[in-house]
Coordinates of C-alpha atoms and ligand atoms in Angstrom, one line a residue:
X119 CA -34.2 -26.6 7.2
X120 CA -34.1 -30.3 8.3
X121 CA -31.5 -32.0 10.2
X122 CA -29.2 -33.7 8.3
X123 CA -26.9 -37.0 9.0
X124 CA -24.1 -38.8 7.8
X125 CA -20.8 -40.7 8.7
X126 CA -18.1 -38.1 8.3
X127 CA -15.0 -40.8 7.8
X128 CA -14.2 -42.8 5.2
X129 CA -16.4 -45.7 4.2
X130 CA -13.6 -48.6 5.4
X131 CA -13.0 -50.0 9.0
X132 CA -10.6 -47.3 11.0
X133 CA -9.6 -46.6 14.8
X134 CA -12.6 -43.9 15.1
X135 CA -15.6 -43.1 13.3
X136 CA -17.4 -40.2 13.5
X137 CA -21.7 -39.9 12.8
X138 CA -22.3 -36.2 12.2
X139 CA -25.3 -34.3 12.4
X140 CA -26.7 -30.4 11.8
X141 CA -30.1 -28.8 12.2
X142 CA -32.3 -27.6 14.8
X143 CA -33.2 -31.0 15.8
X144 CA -29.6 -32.6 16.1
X145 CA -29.1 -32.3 19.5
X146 CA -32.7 -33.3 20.2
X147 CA -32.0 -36.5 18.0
X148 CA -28.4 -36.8 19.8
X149 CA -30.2 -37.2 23.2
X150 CA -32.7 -39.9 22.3
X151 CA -29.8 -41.5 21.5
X152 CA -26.6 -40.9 23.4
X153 CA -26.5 -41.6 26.9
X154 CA -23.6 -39.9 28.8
X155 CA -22.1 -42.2 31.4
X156 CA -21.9 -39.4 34.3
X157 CA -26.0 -39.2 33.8
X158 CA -25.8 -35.3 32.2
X159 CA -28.7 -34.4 29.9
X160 CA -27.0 -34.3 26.2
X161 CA -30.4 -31.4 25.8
X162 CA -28.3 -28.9 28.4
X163 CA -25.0 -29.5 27.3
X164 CA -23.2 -26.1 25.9
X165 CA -21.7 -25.7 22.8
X166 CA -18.2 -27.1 22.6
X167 CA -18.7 -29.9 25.4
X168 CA -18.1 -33.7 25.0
X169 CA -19.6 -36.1 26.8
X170 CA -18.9 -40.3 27.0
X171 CA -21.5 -42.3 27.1
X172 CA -23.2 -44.8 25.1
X173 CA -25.0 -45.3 21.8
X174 CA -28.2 -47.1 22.4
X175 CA -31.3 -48.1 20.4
X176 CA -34.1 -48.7 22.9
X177 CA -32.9 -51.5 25.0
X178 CA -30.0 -52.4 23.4
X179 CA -26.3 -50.5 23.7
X180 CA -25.2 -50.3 20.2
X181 CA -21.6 -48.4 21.0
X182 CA -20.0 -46.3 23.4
X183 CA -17.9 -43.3 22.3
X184 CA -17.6 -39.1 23.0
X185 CA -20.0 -36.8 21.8
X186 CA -19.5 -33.3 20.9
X187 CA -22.0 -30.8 20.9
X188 CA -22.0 -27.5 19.0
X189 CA -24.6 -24.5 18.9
X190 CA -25.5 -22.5 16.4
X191 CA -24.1 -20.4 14.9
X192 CA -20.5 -21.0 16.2
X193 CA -20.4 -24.4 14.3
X194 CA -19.1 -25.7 10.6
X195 CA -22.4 -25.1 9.0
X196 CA -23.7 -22.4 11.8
X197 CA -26.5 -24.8 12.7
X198 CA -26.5 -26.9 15.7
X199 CA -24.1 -29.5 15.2
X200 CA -23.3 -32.9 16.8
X201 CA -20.7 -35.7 16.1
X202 CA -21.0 -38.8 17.7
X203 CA -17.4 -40.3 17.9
X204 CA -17.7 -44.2 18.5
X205 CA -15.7 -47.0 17.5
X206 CA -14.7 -47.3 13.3
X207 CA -16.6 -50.6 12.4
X208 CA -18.3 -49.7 9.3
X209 CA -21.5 -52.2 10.5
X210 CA -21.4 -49.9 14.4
X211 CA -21.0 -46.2 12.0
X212 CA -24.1 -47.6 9.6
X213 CA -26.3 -48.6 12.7
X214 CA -25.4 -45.5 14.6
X215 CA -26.2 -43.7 11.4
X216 CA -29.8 -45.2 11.1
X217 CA -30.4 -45.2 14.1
X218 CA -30.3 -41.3 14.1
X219 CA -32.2 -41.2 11.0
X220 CA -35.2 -43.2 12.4
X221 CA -35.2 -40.6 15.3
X222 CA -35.9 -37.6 12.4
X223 CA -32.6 -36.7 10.4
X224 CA -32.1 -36.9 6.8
X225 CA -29.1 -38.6 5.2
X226 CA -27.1 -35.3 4.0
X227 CA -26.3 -35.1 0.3
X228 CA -22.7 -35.0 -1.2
X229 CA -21.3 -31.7 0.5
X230 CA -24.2 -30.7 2.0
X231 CA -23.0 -29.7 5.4
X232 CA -20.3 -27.4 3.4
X233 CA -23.0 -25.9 1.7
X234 CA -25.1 -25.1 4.5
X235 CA -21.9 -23.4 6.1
X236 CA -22.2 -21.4 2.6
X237 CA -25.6 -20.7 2.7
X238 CA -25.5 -19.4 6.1
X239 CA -22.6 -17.4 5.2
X240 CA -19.8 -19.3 7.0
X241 CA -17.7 -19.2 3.6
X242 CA -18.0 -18.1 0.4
X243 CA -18.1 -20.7 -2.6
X244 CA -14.8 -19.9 -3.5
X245 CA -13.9 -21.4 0.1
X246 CA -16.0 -24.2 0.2
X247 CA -14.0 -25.2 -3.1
X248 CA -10.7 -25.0 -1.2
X249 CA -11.9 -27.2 1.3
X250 CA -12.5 -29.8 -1.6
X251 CA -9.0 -29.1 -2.2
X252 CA -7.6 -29.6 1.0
X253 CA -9.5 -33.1 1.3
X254 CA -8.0 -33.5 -2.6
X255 CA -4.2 -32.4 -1.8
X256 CA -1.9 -35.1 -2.1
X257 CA 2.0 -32.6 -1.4
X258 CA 2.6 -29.6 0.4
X259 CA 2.2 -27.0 -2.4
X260 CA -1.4 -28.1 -3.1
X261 CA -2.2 -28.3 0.9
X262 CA -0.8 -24.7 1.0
X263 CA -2.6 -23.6 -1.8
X264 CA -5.8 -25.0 -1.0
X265 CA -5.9 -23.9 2.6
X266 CA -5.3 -20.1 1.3
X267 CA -8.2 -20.1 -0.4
X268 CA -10.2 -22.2 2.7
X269 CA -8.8 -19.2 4.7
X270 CA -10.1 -17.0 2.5
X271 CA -7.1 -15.6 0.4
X272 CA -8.5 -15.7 -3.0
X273 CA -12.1 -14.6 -1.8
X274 CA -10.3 -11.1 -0.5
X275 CA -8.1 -10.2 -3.4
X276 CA -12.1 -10.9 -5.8
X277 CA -13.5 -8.7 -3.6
X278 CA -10.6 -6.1 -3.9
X279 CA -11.3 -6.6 -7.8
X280 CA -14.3 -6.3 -7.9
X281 CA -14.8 -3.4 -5.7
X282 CA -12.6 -1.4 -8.3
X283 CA -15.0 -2.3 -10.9
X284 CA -17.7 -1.2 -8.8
X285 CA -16.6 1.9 -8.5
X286 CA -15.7 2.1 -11.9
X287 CA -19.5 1.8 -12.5
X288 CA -20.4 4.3 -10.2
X289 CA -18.3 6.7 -11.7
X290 CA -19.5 5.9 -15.2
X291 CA -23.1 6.4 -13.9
X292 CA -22.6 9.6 -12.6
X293 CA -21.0 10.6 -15.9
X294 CA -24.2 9.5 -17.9
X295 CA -25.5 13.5 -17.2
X296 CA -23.0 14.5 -19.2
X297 CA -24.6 16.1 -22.4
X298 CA -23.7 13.6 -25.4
X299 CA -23.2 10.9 -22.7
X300 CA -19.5 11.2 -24.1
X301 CA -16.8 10.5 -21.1
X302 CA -15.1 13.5 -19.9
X303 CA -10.8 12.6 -21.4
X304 CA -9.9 12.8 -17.8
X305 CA -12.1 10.3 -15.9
X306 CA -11.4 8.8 -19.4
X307 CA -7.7 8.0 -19.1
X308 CA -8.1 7.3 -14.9
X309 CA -11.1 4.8 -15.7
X310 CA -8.5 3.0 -18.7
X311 CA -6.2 2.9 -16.1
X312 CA -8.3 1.0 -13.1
X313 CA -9.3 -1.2 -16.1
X314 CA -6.1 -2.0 -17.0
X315 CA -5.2 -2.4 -13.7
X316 CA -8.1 -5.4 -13.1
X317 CA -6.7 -7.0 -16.4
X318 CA -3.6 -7.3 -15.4
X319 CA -4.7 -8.8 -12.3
X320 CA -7.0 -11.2 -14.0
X321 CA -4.2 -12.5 -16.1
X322 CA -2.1 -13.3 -13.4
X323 CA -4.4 -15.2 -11.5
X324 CA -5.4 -17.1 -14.5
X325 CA -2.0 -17.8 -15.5
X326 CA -0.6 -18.9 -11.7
X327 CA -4.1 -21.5 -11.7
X328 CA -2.7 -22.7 -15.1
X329 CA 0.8 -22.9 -14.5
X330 CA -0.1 -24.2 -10.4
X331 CA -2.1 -26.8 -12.1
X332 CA 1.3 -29.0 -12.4
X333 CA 1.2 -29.3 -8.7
X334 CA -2.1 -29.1 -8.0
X335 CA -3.6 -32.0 -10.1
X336 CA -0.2 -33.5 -11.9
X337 CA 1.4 -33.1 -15.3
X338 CA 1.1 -35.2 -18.0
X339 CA 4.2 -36.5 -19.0
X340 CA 5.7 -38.3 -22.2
X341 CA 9.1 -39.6 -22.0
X342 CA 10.2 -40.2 -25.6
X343 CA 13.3 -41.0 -27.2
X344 CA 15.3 -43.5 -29.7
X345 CA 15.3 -47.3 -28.0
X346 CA 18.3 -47.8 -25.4
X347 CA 18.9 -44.1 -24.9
X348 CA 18.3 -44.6 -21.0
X349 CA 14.6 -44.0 -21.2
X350 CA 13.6 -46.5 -18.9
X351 CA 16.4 -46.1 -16.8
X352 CA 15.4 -42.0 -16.6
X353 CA 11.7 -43.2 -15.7
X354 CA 13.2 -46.1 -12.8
X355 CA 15.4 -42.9 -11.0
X356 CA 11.9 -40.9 -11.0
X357 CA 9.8 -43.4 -9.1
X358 CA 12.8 -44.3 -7.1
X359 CA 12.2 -48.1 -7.7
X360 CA 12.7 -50.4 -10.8
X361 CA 9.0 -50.5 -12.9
X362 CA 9.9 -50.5 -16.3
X363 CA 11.6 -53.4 -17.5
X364 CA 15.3 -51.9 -18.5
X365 CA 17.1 -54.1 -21.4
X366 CA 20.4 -53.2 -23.5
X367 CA 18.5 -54.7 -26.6
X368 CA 16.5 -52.1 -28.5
X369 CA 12.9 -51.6 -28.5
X370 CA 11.8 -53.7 -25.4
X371 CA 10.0 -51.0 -23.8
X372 CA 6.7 -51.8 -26.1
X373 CA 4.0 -50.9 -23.8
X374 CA 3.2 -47.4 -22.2
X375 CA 3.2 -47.8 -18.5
X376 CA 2.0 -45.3 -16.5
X377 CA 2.5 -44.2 -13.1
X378 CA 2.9 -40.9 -11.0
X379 CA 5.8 -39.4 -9.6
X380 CA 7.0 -36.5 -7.4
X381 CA 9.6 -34.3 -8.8
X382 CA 10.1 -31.7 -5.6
X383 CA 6.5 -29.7 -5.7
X384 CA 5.6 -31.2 -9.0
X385 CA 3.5 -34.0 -9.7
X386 CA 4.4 -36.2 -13.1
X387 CA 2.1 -38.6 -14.5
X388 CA 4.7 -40.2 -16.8
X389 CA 3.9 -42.4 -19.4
X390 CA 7.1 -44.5 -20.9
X391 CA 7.3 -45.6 -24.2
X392 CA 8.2 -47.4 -26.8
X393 CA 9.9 -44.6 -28.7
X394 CA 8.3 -42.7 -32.0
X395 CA 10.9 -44.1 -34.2
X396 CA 9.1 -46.1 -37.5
X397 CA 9.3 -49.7 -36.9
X398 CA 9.0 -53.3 -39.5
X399 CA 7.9 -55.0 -36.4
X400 CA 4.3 -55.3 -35.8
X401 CA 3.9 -55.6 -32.3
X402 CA 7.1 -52.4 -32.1
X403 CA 4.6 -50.5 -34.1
X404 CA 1.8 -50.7 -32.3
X405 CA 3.6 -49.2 -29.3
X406 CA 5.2 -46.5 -31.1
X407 CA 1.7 -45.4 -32.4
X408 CA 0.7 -45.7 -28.6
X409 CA 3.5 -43.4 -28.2
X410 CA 2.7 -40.9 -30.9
X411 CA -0.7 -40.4 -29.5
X412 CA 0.7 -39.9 -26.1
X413 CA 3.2 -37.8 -27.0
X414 CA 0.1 -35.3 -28.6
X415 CA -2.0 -35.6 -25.1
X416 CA 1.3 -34.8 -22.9
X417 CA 1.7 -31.6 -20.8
X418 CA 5.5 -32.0 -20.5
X419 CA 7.6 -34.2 -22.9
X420 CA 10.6 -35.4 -21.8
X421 CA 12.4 -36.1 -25.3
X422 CA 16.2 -37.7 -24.3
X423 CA 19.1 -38.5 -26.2
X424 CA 22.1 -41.0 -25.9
X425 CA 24.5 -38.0 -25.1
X426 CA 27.6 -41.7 -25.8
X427 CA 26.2 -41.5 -29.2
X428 CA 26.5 -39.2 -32.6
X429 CA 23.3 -37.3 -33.3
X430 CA 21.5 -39.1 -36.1
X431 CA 18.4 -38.6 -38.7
X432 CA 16.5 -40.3 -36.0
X433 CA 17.5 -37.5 -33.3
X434 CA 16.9 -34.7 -35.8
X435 CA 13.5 -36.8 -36.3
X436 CA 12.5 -36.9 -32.9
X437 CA 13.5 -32.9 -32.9
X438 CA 11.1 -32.3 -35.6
X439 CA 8.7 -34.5 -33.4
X440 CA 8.3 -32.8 -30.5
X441 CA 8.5 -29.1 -31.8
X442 CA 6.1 -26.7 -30.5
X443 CA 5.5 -29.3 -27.6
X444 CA 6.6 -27.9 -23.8
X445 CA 9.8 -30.0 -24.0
X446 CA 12.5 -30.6 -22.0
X447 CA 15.7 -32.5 -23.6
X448 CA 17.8 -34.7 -21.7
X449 CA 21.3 -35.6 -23.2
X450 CA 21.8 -38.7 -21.1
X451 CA 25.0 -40.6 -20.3
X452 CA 26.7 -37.7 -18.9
X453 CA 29.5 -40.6 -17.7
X454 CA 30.2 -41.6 -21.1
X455 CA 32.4 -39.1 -23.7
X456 CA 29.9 -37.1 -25.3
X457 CA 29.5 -37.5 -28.8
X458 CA 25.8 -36.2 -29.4
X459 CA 25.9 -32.1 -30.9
X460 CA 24.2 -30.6 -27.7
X461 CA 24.6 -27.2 -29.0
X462 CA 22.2 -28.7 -31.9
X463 CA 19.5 -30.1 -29.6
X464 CA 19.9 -27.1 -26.9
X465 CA 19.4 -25.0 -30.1
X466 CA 15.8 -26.9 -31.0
X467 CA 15.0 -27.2 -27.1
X468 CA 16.1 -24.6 -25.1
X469 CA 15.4 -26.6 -21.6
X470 CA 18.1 -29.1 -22.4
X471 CA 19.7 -30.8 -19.9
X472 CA 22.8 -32.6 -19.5
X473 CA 23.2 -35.9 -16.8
X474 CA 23.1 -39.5 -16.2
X475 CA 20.1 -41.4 -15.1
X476 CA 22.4 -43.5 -13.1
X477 CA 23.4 -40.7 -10.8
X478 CA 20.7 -40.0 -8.6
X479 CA 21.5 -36.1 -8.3
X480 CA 20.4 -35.7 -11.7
X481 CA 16.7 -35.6 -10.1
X482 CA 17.3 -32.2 -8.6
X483 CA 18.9 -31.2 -12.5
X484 CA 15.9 -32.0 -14.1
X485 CA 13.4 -30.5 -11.0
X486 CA 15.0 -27.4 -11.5
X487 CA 14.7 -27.6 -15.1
X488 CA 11.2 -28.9 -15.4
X489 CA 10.1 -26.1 -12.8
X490 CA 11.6 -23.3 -14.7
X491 CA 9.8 -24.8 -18.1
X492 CA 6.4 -25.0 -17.0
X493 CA 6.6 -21.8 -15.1
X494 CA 6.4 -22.9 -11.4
X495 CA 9.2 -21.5 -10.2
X496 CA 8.5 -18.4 -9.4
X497 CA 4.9 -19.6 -7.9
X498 CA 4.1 -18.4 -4.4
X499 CA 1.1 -21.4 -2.8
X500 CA 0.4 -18.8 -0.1
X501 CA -0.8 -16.3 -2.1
X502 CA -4.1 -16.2 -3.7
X503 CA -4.9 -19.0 -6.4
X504 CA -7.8 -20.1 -8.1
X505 CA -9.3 -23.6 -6.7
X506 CA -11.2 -24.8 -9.8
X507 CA -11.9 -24.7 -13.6
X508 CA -15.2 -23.4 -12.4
X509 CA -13.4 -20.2 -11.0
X510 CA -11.1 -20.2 -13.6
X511 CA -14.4 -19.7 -16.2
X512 CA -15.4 -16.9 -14.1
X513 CA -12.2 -15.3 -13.9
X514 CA -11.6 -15.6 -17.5
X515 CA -15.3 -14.5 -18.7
X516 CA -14.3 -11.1 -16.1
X517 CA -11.3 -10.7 -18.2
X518 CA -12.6 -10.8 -21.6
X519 CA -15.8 -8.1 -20.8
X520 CA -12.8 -6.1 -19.3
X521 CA -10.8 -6.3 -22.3
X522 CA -14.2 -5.2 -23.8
X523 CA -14.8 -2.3 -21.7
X524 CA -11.4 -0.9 -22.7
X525 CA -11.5 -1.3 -26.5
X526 CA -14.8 0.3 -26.2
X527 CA -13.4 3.2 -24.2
X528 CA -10.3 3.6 -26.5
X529 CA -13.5 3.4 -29.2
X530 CA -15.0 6.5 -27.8
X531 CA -18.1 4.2 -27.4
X532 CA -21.0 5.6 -25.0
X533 CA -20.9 5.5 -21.4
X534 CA -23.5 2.8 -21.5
X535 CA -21.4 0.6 -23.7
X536 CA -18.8 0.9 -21.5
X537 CA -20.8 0.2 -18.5
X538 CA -22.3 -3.0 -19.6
X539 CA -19.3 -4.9 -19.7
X540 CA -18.1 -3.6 -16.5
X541 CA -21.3 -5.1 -15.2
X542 CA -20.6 -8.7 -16.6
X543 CA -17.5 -8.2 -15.3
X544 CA -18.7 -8.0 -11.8
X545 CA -21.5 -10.8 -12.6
X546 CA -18.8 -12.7 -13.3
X547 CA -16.5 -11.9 -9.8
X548 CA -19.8 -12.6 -8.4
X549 CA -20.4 -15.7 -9.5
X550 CA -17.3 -16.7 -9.0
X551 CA -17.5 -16.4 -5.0
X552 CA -21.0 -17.3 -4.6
X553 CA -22.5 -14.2 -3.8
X554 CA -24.7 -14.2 -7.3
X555 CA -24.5 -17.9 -8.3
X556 CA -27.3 -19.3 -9.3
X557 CA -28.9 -22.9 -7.5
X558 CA -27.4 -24.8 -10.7
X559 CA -24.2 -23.3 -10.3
X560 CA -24.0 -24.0 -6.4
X561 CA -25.5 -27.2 -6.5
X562 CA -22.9 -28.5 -9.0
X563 CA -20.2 -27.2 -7.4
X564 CA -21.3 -30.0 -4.2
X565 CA -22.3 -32.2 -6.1
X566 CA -18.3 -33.3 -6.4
X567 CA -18.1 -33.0 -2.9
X568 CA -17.8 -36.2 -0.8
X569 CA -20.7 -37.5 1.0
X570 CA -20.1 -36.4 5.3
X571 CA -18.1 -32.5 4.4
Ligands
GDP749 P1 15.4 -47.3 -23.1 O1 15.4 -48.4 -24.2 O2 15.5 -46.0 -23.7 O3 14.4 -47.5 -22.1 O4 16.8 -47.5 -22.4 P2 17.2 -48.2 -21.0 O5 16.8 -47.4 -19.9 O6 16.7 -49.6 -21.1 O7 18.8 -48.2 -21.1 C1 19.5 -48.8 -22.1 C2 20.9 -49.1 -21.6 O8 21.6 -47.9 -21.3 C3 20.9 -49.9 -20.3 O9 22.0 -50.9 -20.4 C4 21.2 -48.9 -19.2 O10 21.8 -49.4 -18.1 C5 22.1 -47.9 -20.0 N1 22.1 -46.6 -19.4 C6 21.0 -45.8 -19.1 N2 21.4 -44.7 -18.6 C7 22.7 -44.6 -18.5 C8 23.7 -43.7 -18.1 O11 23.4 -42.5 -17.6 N3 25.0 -44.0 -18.3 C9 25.4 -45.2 -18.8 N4 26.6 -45.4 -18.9 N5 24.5 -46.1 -19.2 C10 23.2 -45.9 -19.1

């Protein structure tokens, strides 16, 4: 395979930046190149050395900086590897860079020292995607999460699956002497119950990925709600500093700004609006249809109330609005007497909370509340999770040939009926950690890598 090259940091000016190669030839290519000050031969050095010295093309002294040399196979992509660490100037990293191109590397390809680390079985796919996801994490729940799976959490509980359909198999195979090819109702009822056993298991981890997604990547979230009801106010004690413009006349809110927030391990992308009441008012209406839409493409809808006020046709409206939406109420103006029927509203949206968005407590009322709704609560990020909708295809096309495999068993269908889907199953598992995917499937999953990993 040829030696590849790239600059591993960022594309922008920094303290250090860091030219890496891999490949037979890299440390050949390092040592027409890298000079060490104390006159060592870069060709000798051992694997996990550094030397200083200086960058030079021909005659002229480009940089000086550290190199580090690893051999193969105890390296990131289990090739000989080399990073030349010299200064972060982006015009230094470029020449540096084609410098060691001219002397016989290959610029590398998004991801492609990950996936030579795959190919030469360093990690499975289902790691190389959690290193994408450590690079990706922006909070300590998705750091966690992803560096489970880099560590190979996720990759150990597939194999335990999988190895129980694999026996599973087996068994069934052995059973295919049997006269009429009919399962014997012992095997029968143990094989239903390792099945069952593998759904169950499927289902969690498909629902943890789902319901981890709302730290992972963010939640889409509406805040809707009758003008002067404390709206903007709610979305100002979220970010923590004044965005939205906060008025005491109704209906100024008219655009939908947008902007992310933490809520404890959560991630909200809000969007504030300009309320789905009907409006006369052109300009009015053309937020509140902004609104509508919104409120149909939100993941969370935060639906408040004036909790000062006494619950109107537009509340019941809003109600009717937001029903089977994953909605949380807020009865705001907990300071003020309460007027609003919060038995009503608690009784159309269970998650309903009571507070003022003036007191900044109520964040941890409504973290609590919006973990409990969308079902990350009880989440663990150190156990296994699923890194990608490209896992989460696998994992859910396992589940449904395993739901097959059991409705044919209960079906009295043939072993070979049985023993087909129990084999897509496994494809599946398979593909799913890289150990059967095919060069489309591996090459797309780098592609989204960054240029350097
Ligand atoms: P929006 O139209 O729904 O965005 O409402 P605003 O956030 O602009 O708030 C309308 C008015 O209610 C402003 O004068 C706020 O200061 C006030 N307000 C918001 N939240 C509270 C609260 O918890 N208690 C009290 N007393 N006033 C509030």
């Amino acid at each position: 395979m040829s030696t590849i090259a790239a600059i591993a940091t960022p594309n922008a000016a920094g303290g250090i930046g860091i030219v890496r190669l891999s490949g037979e030839n890299a440390i050949e290519i390092a040592a027409k190149c890298f000079f060490p000050f104390s006159g060592k031969d870069v060709a000798a050095m051992k694997g996990y050395t550094a030397a200083y010295g200086a960058v030079r093309d021909g005659d002229t002294e480009l940089d000086d900086g550290v190199l580090l040399v690893y051999r193969a196979p105890k390296s990131y992509t289990g090739e000989n590897v080399v990073e030349i660490c010299c200064h972060g100037g982006l015009y230094v990293l470029q020449q540096t860079l084609r410098l060691v191109l001219r002397l016989g590397a290959a610029p590398a390809g998004p991801g492609e020292f990950t996936k030579r680390a795959y190919l030469n079985g360093k990690m499975d796919l289902s790691q190389a995607e959690g290193v994408m996801n450590v690079i990706s994490a922006q909070g300590e729940a998705a750091l966690r999460a992803a560096r489970g799976t880099l560590q190979g959490a996720l990759s150990r509980r597939i194999g335990e699956i999988t190895s129980t359909l694999v026996a599973a198999a087996a068994a069934l195979a052995a059973w295919a002497d049997y006269p009429d090819e009919d399962i014997p109702a012992v095997e029968n009822a143990a094989l239903a119950d390792a099945l069952s056993g593998v759904k169950d298991r499927l289902t969690r981890l498909i629902r943890d990925y789902d319901n981890g997604k709302a730290v992972t990547e963010g939640v889409k979230t509406a805040i809707c709600g009758k003008p002067n009801v404390g709206k903007s106010t709610l979305m100002n004690l979220l970010s923590g500093y004044r965005k939205s413009i906060v008025t005491p006349i109704s209906g100024t809110t008219r655009d939908v700004v947008e902007e992310t927030v933490r809520l404890g391990d959560l991630t909200l992308r809000l969007m504030d609006t300009a309320g789905i009441r009907d409006t006369d008012d052109p300009v009015e209406r053309m937020g509140v249809q902004l609104a509508r839409e919104k409120l149909d493409e939100a993941d969370l809808v935060l639906c408040v109330f004036d909790g000062s006020l006494p619950f109107d046709d537009e509340d019941a409206a809003l109600l009717q609005a937001v029903r089977g939406k994953t909605c949380l109420a807020v009865v705001n103006k907990a300071d003020l007497e309460t007027k609003t029927d919060v038995d009503r509203i608690r009784a159309a949206v269970p998650e309903t909370v009571v507070l003022s968005a003036t007191d900044p407590d109520a964040l941890e009322t409504l973290q609590k509340s919006a973990e409990r709704l969308l079902g990350v609560a009880g989440l663990d990020f150190t156990q296994e999770l699923l890194a990608s909708e490209r896992q989460r295809a696998c994992c859910a096309a396992a589940l449904e040939n395993v739901a097959d495999a059991l409705s044919a068993l209960s079906a009295g269908l043939t072993v070979d009926a049985v023993g087909v889907d129990i084999d897509c199953a496994v494809d599946a598992l398979l593909t799913l950690t890289g150990k059967k995917a095919s060069d489309e499937i591996v090459s797309e999953v780098f592609r989204r890598f960054c240029v350097g990993k």
